[in-house]
């Protein structure tokens, strides 16, 4: 058994038996008065006991008036309480030491049976490497559903198509042979596809020699036979496709070469069958004469081109309905600058006719510009270099911009 200790950290004193008061001691009434005094008012009542009757129940906290008796531990107590706690802590330390010594052996056995399974194996090494680099575990990016990716791609494609075709450029089909042999086309056949630059004329006006695509003025289309109107749904789809750029334009477009601009006077012909502008013959190496047709042009009287308009003609001079004929000829055949869509730059289809479209100025004398196929070299180099640049850009992005950690 362990020694009995007081139940409180305060000094616990047993109440010793009192002898009858003597003459020198205060009387019972005096003692009671002292107890009832303010300094003793809060003290608990003291029960009178006899020697040998003191027990733990009789032990109550009292003021430090008496010395505590010595309470010896029973003889059958083998060892003090501290010995038990000391032994227990020592045994615990020995057990912890034994377990710590077993850890390397367990890890070694695990590595032998399951290489790279996590006991200082591959995963632990990877985790340690990540901790050294200060990084966190990076989960692979979550893939979006296929239908969502398709919708996203379609939306992006439509937006880019709209922006490019309305503000940058557009591909047009050549429907007739009026521009042979510069541009090939024929009714019902697959004509050339040309890329039309819509940016250049935002900064300057067309000049003589430019091959332009324009919307037909009213004087050019007033006698056209219009197709019967379709139902509302078909018209809506056609308009939407034309607006976005995935369907042909809903207006009547033409492609011709600029011969004279506003303020100039044009006429045909001199004694060498050449067109004159301001009395000077034009140098037109691009003119095409169909087989079996004599090298002669339709004659017309001098016409002064109004300001803000263009006089246009086809390269297939004897098979072109242009400013000489449209609207009855004369000033009714000119094209307002506001109707010009853009400048024809390149033949993009078919591949066998891939080249640039020449813009030789007929009023400037002999042609000093490069051949048409040479003018197409820059765009060819641009397309050929686009893929390597795109690939290098993606590689640099992966290197310089690390993936976001989860």
Coordinates of C-alpha atoms in Angstrom, one line a residue:
X1 CA 0.0 0.0 0.0
X2 CA 1.2 3.5 -0.7
X3 CA 1.5 6.2 2.0
X4 CA -1.6 8.3 2.6
X5 CA -1.2 11.9 1.6
X6 CA -3.5 14.8 2.5
X7 CA -6.3 15.2 0.0
X8 CA -5.5 18.9 -0.6
X9 CA -2.4 20.9 -1.4
X10 CA -3.2 23.1 1.7
X11 CA -1.8 22.3 5.1
X12 CA -4.2 19.9 6.7
X13 CA -4.1 19.7 10.4
X14 CA -6.0 17.2 12.6
X15 CA -7.7 18.8 15.5
X16 CA -5.8 17.8 18.7
X17 CA -7.8 17.3 21.9
X18 CA -7.9 20.3 24.2
X19 CA -7.2 20.3 27.9
X20 CA -9.5 22.2 30.2
X21 CA -8.7 25.8 30.2
X22 CA -6.6 27.1 33.0
X23 CA -6.6 30.3 34.7
X24 CA -4.1 31.6 32.2
X25 CA -6.1 30.5 29.2
X26 CA -9.1 32.2 27.9
X27 CA -12.5 31.0 29.0
X28 CA -14.9 29.1 26.8
X29 CA -16.9 32.2 26.2
X30 CA -13.8 34.1 25.3
X31 CA -12.9 31.4 22.8
X32 CA -16.4 31.5 21.3
X33 CA -16.2 35.2 21.1
X34 CA -12.9 34.9 19.4
X35 CA -14.3 32.4 16.9
X36 CA -17.2 34.7 16.2
X37 CA -14.9 37.6 15.6
X38 CA -14.6 38.9 12.1
X39 CA -11.2 37.3 11.6
X40 CA -12.5 33.8 12.5
X41 CA -16.0 34.1 11.1
X42 CA -15.3 32.1 8.0
X43 CA -13.5 29.2 9.7
X44 CA -15.3 25.8 9.6
X45 CA -16.7 24.3 12.8
X46 CA -14.2 22.1 14.7
X47 CA -15.3 18.8 16.1
X48 CA -13.7 17.7 19.3
X49 CA -11.8 14.5 19.0
X50 CA -9.8 12.2 21.2
X51 CA -6.3 10.9 20.5
X52 CA -6.2 7.9 18.3
X53 CA -9.6 8.7 16.6
X54 CA -8.1 10.8 13.9
X55 CA -8.9 9.5 10.4
X56 CA -8.8 10.9 6.9
X57 CA -12.5 11.9 7.2
X58 CA -11.6 13.9 10.2
X59 CA -8.9 15.8 8.4
X60 CA -10.2 19.2 7.5
X61 CA -8.3 22.3 6.3
X62 CA -7.8 24.7 9.2
X63 CA -5.6 27.6 9.6
X64 CA -2.0 26.9 10.4
X65 CA -2.4 26.8 14.2
X66 CA -1.0 23.3 14.8
X67 CA 1.8 21.1 13.6
X68 CA 0.6 18.2 11.5
X69 CA 1.2 14.8 13.0
X70 CA 3.6 12.3 11.3
X71 CA 1.7 9.7 9.4
X72 CA 3.8 6.7 8.5
X73 CA 3.2 4.5 5.5
X74 CA 2.0 0.9 6.2
X75 CA 4.7 -1.7 6.5
X76 CA 3.3 -3.8 3.6
X77 CA 4.0 -1.1 1.1
X78 CA 6.9 -2.6 -0.9
X79 CA 8.2 0.6 -2.6
X80 CA 7.4 4.2 -2.7
X81 CA 5.0 5.6 -5.3
X82 CA 7.8 7.3 -7.2
X83 CA 9.5 4.0 -7.8
X84 CA 6.5 2.8 -9.7
X85 CA 6.4 5.8 -12.0
X86 CA 10.1 5.7 -12.5
X87 CA 10.0 2.1 -13.5
X88 CA 7.1 2.6 -15.9
X89 CA 8.8 5.5 -17.7
X90 CA 12.0 3.5 -18.0
X91 CA 10.2 0.6 -19.5
X92 CA 8.4 2.9 -21.9
X93 CA 11.6 4.4 -23.1
X94 CA 13.1 0.9 -23.6
X95 CA 10.0 -0.1 -25.7
X96 CA 10.3 3.1 -27.8
X97 CA 13.9 2.4 -28.4
X98 CA 13.2 -1.2 -29.4
X99 CA 10.5 0.0 -31.9
X100 CA 12.8 2.7 -33.3
X101 CA 15.5 0.1 -33.9
X102 CA 13.0 -2.1 -35.8
X103 CA 12.0 0.6 -38.3
X104 CA 15.1 0.4 -40.6
X105 CA 14.7 -3.4 -40.7
X106 CA 11.1 -3.2 -41.6
X107 CA 11.8 -0.6 -44.3
X108 CA 14.6 -2.8 -45.7
X109 CA 12.4 -5.9 -45.8
X110 CA 9.7 -3.9 -47.6
X111 CA 12.1 -2.6 -50.2
X112 CA 13.3 -6.1 -50.9
X113 CA 9.8 -7.5 -51.4
X114 CA 8.1 -4.5 -53.0
X115 CA 10.7 -2.3 -54.8
X116 CA 9.6 1.3 -55.1
X117 CA 6.4 0.6 -53.1
X118 CA 6.8 3.6 -50.8
X119 CA 9.2 2.6 -48.0
X120 CA 11.9 5.0 -49.0
X121 CA 11.2 3.8 -52.5
X122 CA 10.3 5.6 -55.7
X123 CA 7.3 7.4 -54.4
X124 CA 9.1 8.6 -51.2
X125 CA 12.0 9.8 -53.3
X126 CA 9.6 11.7 -55.6
X127 CA 7.9 13.2 -52.6
X128 CA 11.2 14.2 -51.1
X129 CA 12.3 15.8 -54.4
X130 CA 9.0 17.8 -54.5
X131 CA 9.6 18.9 -50.9
X132 CA 13.2 20.0 -51.8
X133 CA 11.9 22.0 -54.8
X134 CA 9.2 23.5 -52.7
X135 CA 6.5 22.3 -55.0
X136 CA 3.3 20.5 -54.4
X137 CA 1.7 17.5 -55.8
X138 CA 0.4 18.4 -59.2
X139 CA -2.7 16.6 -60.5
X140 CA -3.1 16.2 -64.2
X141 CA -5.6 18.8 -65.6
X142 CA -9.1 17.6 -65.7
X143 CA -10.3 17.0 -69.3
X144 CA -13.4 18.7 -70.4
X145 CA -16.3 16.6 -71.9
X146 CA -16.0 16.1 -75.6
X147 CA -19.2 17.9 -76.4
X148 CA -18.1 20.9 -74.5
X149 CA -14.8 21.0 -76.3
X150 CA -16.6 20.7 -79.7
X151 CA -18.9 23.6 -78.8
X152 CA -16.0 25.7 -77.7
X153 CA -14.1 25.1 -80.9
X154 CA -17.1 25.8 -83.1
X155 CA -17.8 29.1 -81.2
X156 CA -14.1 30.2 -81.5
X157 CA -14.1 29.3 -85.2
X158 CA -17.2 31.3 -85.9
X159 CA -16.0 34.3 -84.1
X160 CA -12.6 34.2 -85.8
X161 CA -14.3 33.7 -89.2
X162 CA -16.5 36.7 -88.7
X163 CA -13.7 39.0 -87.6
X164 CA -11.3 37.9 -90.3
X165 CA -13.8 38.0 -93.2
X166 CA -15.4 41.3 -92.2
X167 CA -12.3 43.2 -91.2
X168 CA -9.2 41.5 -92.7
X169 CA -10.0 39.6 -95.9
X170 CA -12.2 37.0 -97.6
X171 CA -12.0 34.4 -100.3
X172 CA -14.1 35.0 -103.4
X173 CA -14.9 32.7 -106.3
X174 CA -14.4 33.9 -109.9
X175 CA -17.7 33.1 -111.7
X176 CA -16.9 34.1 -115.2
X177 CA -14.1 34.4 -117.7
X178 CA -14.1 38.2 -118.0
X179 CA -10.7 38.4 -116.3
X180 CA -8.9 35.7 -118.3
X181 CA -6.1 34.9 -118.2
X182 CA -5.3 36.7 -115.0
X183 CA -8.1 35.0 -113.2
X184 CA -9.8 31.9 -114.5
X185 CA -13.5 31.3 -114.3
X186 CA -16.5 30.1 -116.3
X187 CA -20.2 29.7 -115.7
X188 CA -20.8 26.3 -114.0
X189 CA -17.1 25.5 -113.5
X190 CA -14.8 25.6 -110.6
X191 CA -13.1 28.9 -111.0
X192 CA -10.2 30.4 -109.1
X193 CA -10.6 31.3 -105.5
X194 CA -8.9 34.6 -104.7
X195 CA -8.1 36.2 -101.4
X196 CA -9.4 39.8 -101.2
X197 CA -7.6 42.2 -98.9
X198 CA -10.1 44.4 -97.0
X199 CA -7.6 46.4 -95.1
X200 CA -5.6 48.2 -97.7
X201 CA -8.3 50.6 -98.9
X202 CA -8.9 51.8 -95.4
X203 CA -5.7 53.7 -95.8
X204 CA -5.7 54.7 -99.5
X205 CA -8.0 54.7 -102.5
X206 CA -7.7 52.2 -105.4
X207 CA -5.1 53.1 -108.0
X208 CA -5.0 52.2 -111.8
X209 CA -4.0 48.6 -112.3
X210 CA -5.5 47.3 -109.1
X211 CA -7.8 44.3 -109.5
X212 CA -10.7 45.1 -107.2
X213 CA -13.8 43.2 -106.0
X214 CA -16.8 45.4 -105.6
X215 CA -20.6 45.2 -105.0
X216 CA -22.5 45.9 -108.2
X217 CA -24.0 49.4 -108.2
X218 CA -27.7 49.8 -109.0
X219 CA -26.9 50.7 -112.6
X220 CA -25.1 47.4 -113.0
X221 CA -27.8 45.2 -111.4
X222 CA -31.0 46.9 -112.4
X223 CA -31.6 44.4 -115.3
X224 CA -30.5 41.3 -113.5
X225 CA -33.1 38.5 -113.2
X226 CA -33.6 37.9 -109.5
X227 CA -34.2 34.4 -108.2
X228 CA -37.6 33.6 -106.7
X229 CA -37.6 34.3 -102.9
X230 CA -37.3 31.3 -100.7
X231 CA -39.1 30.8 -97.4
X232 CA -38.3 32.7 -94.3
X233 CA -36.1 29.9 -92.8
X234 CA -34.0 29.5 -95.9
X235 CA -33.5 33.3 -96.2
X236 CA -32.6 33.6 -92.5
X237 CA -30.0 30.8 -92.8
X238 CA -28.6 32.3 -96.0
X239 CA -28.3 35.7 -94.4
X240 CA -26.7 34.3 -91.3
X241 CA -24.2 32.3 -93.3
X242 CA -23.3 35.3 -95.4
X243 CA -23.0 37.5 -92.3
X244 CA -20.6 35.1 -90.6
X245 CA -18.7 34.4 -93.7
X246 CA -19.5 30.7 -94.3
X247 CA -21.9 31.3 -97.2
X248 CA -21.6 33.3 -100.4
X249 CA -22.4 37.0 -100.1
X250 CA -26.0 37.9 -100.6
X251 CA -25.1 40.7 -103.0
X252 CA -24.0 40.7 -106.6
X253 CA -20.2 41.1 -106.6
X254 CA -17.8 41.7 -109.5
X255 CA -14.1 41.6 -110.1
X256 CA -12.5 44.0 -112.6
X257 CA -9.3 46.0 -113.1
X258 CA -9.1 49.8 -112.4
X259 CA -8.4 51.7 -115.6
X260 CA -9.0 55.3 -114.6
X261 CA -9.9 57.2 -111.4
X262 CA -12.0 60.2 -110.6
X263 CA -11.1 63.3 -112.6
X264 CA -9.4 61.4 -115.5
X265 CA -10.8 61.1 -119.0
X266 CA -10.9 57.7 -120.7
X267 CA -11.6 56.8 -124.3
X268 CA -11.0 54.1 -126.9
X269 CA -9.2 53.8 -129.1
X270 CA -6.1 55.2 -130.9
X271 CA -4.9 53.9 -134.3
X272 CA -3.1 51.0 -132.5
X273 CA -6.3 49.8 -130.8
X274 CA -5.2 51.1 -127.4
X275 CA -7.2 52.7 -124.6
X276 CA -6.3 56.3 -123.8
X277 CA -6.4 58.0 -120.5
X278 CA -6.0 61.8 -120.6
X279 CA -4.9 61.4 -124.2
X280 CA -2.1 58.9 -123.3
X281 CA -2.2 55.3 -124.5
X282 CA -2.1 52.6 -121.8
X283 CA 0.5 49.8 -121.5
X284 CA -1.7 46.7 -120.9
X285 CA 0.3 43.5 -121.0
X286 CA -2.4 41.6 -119.1
X287 CA -5.0 42.0 -121.9
X288 CA -6.2 38.7 -123.3
X289 CA -7.6 38.1 -126.8
X290 CA -9.7 35.1 -127.2
X291 CA -8.8 32.7 -130.1
X292 CA -10.5 33.6 -133.3
X293 CA -11.3 37.1 -132.2
X294 CA -9.4 40.0 -133.9
X295 CA -7.4 42.3 -131.7
X296 CA -9.9 45.0 -131.6
X297 CA -11.8 46.7 -128.8
X298 CA -15.2 48.3 -128.6
X299 CA -14.8 51.9 -129.3
X300 CA -16.4 54.5 -127.0
X301 CA -16.3 58.3 -126.8
X302 CA -14.3 60.2 -124.1
X303 CA -15.8 59.9 -120.6
X304 CA -14.7 62.0 -117.7
X305 CA -14.8 59.9 -114.6
X306 CA -16.7 61.7 -111.7
X307 CA -14.8 62.2 -108.5
X308 CA -15.2 59.4 -106.0
X309 CA -15.7 56.8 -108.7
X310 CA -13.7 54.3 -110.8
X311 CA -13.6 53.3 -114.4
X312 CA -13.1 49.5 -114.5
X313 CA -12.6 47.0 -117.4
X314 CA -12.0 43.2 -117.7
X315 CA -8.7 41.7 -118.9
X316 CA -10.6 39.6 -121.4
X317 CA -11.3 42.7 -123.2
X318 CA -13.8 41.3 -125.8
X319 CA -15.7 39.2 -123.3
X320 CA -16.3 41.5 -120.4
X321 CA -19.4 43.4 -119.4
X322 CA -17.8 46.4 -117.6
X323 CA -17.9 50.2 -117.4
X324 CA -18.2 50.4 -121.2
X325 CA -21.5 48.6 -121.3
X326 CA -23.1 48.6 -117.8
X327 CA -25.8 51.2 -117.3
X328 CA -25.7 52.0 -120.9
X329 CA -22.0 53.1 -120.7
X330 CA -20.6 56.5 -120.0
X331 CA -20.9 57.9 -116.5
X332 CA -23.5 55.4 -115.6
X333 CA -21.0 52.6 -115.9
X334 CA -18.6 54.0 -113.2
X335 CA -18.3 52.3 -109.8
X336 CA -18.5 54.4 -106.6
X337 CA -15.6 54.0 -104.2
X338 CA -18.1 53.1 -101.4
X339 CA -19.0 49.9 -103.3
X340 CA -15.4 48.6 -103.4
X341 CA -14.9 45.6 -101.1
X342 CA -11.2 45.1 -101.4
X343 CA -8.2 44.3 -103.5
X344 CA -7.6 40.9 -105.0
X345 CA -4.2 39.8 -103.7
X346 CA -3.6 36.0 -104.2
X347 CA -5.0 33.0 -106.0
X348 CA -5.4 30.5 -103.2
X349 CA -7.2 27.7 -105.1
X350 CA -6.6 25.5 -107.0
X351 CA -3.0 24.8 -105.9
X352 CA -1.8 24.5 -109.5
X353 CA -2.6 28.2 -109.9
X354 CA -1.3 29.4 -106.6
X355 CA 0.3 32.9 -107.2
X356 CA 0.0 36.6 -106.5
X357 CA -2.2 38.8 -108.6
X358 CA -0.3 41.5 -110.5
X359 CA -1.3 45.1 -110.1
X360 CA 0.7 46.7 -113.0
X361 CA -0.2 50.3 -113.4
X362 CA -1.1 50.7 -117.1
X363 CA -0.5 54.5 -116.9
X364 CA 3.1 54.1 -115.7
X365 CA 4.6 52.6 -118.9
X366 CA 6.3 49.2 -119.2
X367 CA 5.8 46.7 -116.4
X368 CA 8.7 46.8 -114.0
X369 CA 7.1 44.7 -111.3
X370 CA 7.9 41.1 -110.6
X371 CA 6.1 38.2 -112.1
X372 CA 2.9 37.1 -110.5
X373 CA 4.3 33.8 -109.1
X374 CA 7.1 35.8 -107.5
X375 CA 4.6 38.1 -105.8
X376 CA 3.1 35.1 -104.2
X377 CA 6.4 34.1 -102.5
X378 CA 5.9 36.2 -99.4
X379 CA 2.6 34.6 -98.6
X380 CA 4.0 31.2 -99.3
X381 CA 6.9 31.8 -96.9
X382 CA 4.4 33.1 -94.3
X383 CA 2.3 29.9 -94.5
X384 CA 5.3 27.7 -94.5
X385 CA 6.8 29.4 -91.5
X386 CA 3.6 29.5 -89.5
X387 CA 3.7 25.9 -88.3
X388 CA 7.3 26.0 -87.0
X389 CA 6.6 29.3 -85.2
X390 CA 3.5 27.9 -83.7
X391 CA 5.3 24.7 -82.5
X392 CA 8.2 26.7 -81.0
X393 CA 5.7 29.1 -79.3
X394 CA 4.0 26.2 -77.6
X395 CA 7.3 24.7 -76.4
X396 CA 8.4 28.0 -74.9
X397 CA 5.1 28.4 -73.2
X398 CA 5.4 25.0 -71.5
X399 CA 8.9 25.8 -70.4
X400 CA 8.4 29.4 -69.2
X401 CA 4.9 29.1 -67.8
X402 CA 4.7 26.2 -65.3
X403 CA 1.5 24.4 -64.8
X404 CA -0.6 25.6 -61.9
X405 CA -0.4 23.3 -58.9
X406 CA -3.6 22.0 -57.4

